[in-house]
XYZ file of C-alpha atoms in Angstrom:
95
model
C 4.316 -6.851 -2.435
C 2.968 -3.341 -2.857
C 1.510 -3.382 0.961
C 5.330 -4.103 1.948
C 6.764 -1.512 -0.183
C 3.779 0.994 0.301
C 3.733 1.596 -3.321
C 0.002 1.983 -6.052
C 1.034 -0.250 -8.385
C 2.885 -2.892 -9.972
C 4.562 -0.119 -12.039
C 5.581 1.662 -9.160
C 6.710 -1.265 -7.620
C 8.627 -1.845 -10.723
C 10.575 1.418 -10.477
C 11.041 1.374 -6.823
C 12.976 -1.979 -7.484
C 15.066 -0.676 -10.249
C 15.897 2.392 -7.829
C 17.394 0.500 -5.273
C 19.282 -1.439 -7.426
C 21.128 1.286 -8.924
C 21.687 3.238 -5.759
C 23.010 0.081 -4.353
C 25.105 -0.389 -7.189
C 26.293 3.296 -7.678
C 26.942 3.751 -4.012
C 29.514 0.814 -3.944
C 31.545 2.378 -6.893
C 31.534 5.976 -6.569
C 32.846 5.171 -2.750
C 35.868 3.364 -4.479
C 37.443 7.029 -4.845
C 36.810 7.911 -1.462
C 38.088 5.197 -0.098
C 41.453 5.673 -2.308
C 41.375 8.916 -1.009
C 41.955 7.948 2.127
C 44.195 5.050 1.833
C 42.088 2.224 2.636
C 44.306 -0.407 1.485
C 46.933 0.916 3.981
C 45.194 -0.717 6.785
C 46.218 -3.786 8.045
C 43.202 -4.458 10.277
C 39.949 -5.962 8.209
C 37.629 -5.062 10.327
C 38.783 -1.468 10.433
C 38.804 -1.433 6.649
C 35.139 -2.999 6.691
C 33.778 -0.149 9.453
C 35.260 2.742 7.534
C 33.784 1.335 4.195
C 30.376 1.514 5.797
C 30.838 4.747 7.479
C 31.581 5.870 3.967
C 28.812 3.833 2.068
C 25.914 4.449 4.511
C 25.694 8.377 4.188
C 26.578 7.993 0.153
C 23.451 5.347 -0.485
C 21.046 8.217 1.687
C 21.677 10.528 -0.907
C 22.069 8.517 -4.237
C 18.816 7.007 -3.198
C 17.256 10.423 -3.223
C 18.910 11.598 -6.174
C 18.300 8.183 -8.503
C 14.412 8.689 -7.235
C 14.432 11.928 -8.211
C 15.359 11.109 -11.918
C 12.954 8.231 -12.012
C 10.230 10.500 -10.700
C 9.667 9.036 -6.924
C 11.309 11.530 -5.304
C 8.335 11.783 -2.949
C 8.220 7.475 -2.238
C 11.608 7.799 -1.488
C 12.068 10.937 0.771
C 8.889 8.977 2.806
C 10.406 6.126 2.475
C 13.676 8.384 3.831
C 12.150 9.466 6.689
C 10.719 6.290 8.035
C 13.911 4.639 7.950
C 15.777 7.329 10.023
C 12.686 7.807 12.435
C 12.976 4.208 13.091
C 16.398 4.059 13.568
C 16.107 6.586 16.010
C 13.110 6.461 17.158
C 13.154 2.881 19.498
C 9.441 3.316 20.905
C 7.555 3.380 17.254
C 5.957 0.153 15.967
């Protein structure tokens, strides 16, 4: 597992799993707000109400992931781990 996750130890391993849970976690209920904000409920359409909940979610997870690293000290695994995941996205031609 720490060859998949690119990470030294179990420890880290450890950390980088309890990271991603909260982020995950966090990013779902601080975009509850947001979405009330902008009257999701008032749609009628479901898949409408499931695109803008991603739109919203997406770009909130980027940055509670770097912020919830930060304070468990991985802020450098996770902007890495940032910047792979964007260059990929982006970046069709890299293996």
């Amino acid at each position: 597992m720490n060859k998949i996750f690119k990470t030294k130890n179990f420890f880290q391993l450890f950390i980088v799993f309890i990271v991603f849970g909260i982020s995950g976690s966090l990013s779902v209920v601080i975009s509850g707000p947001f979405l009330d904000l902008i009257g999701l409920d008032n749609f009628e359409n479901s898949i409408t109400k499931l695109i803008i909940r991603l739109l919203i979610i997406f770009p909130l997870y980027q940055l509670i992931l770097i912020f919830i690293g930060t304070v468990f000290g991985q802020f450098k695994y996770f902007w890495e781990f940032e910047k792979r995941f964007w260059s990929r996205l982006f970046n069709k031609t890299e293996k």
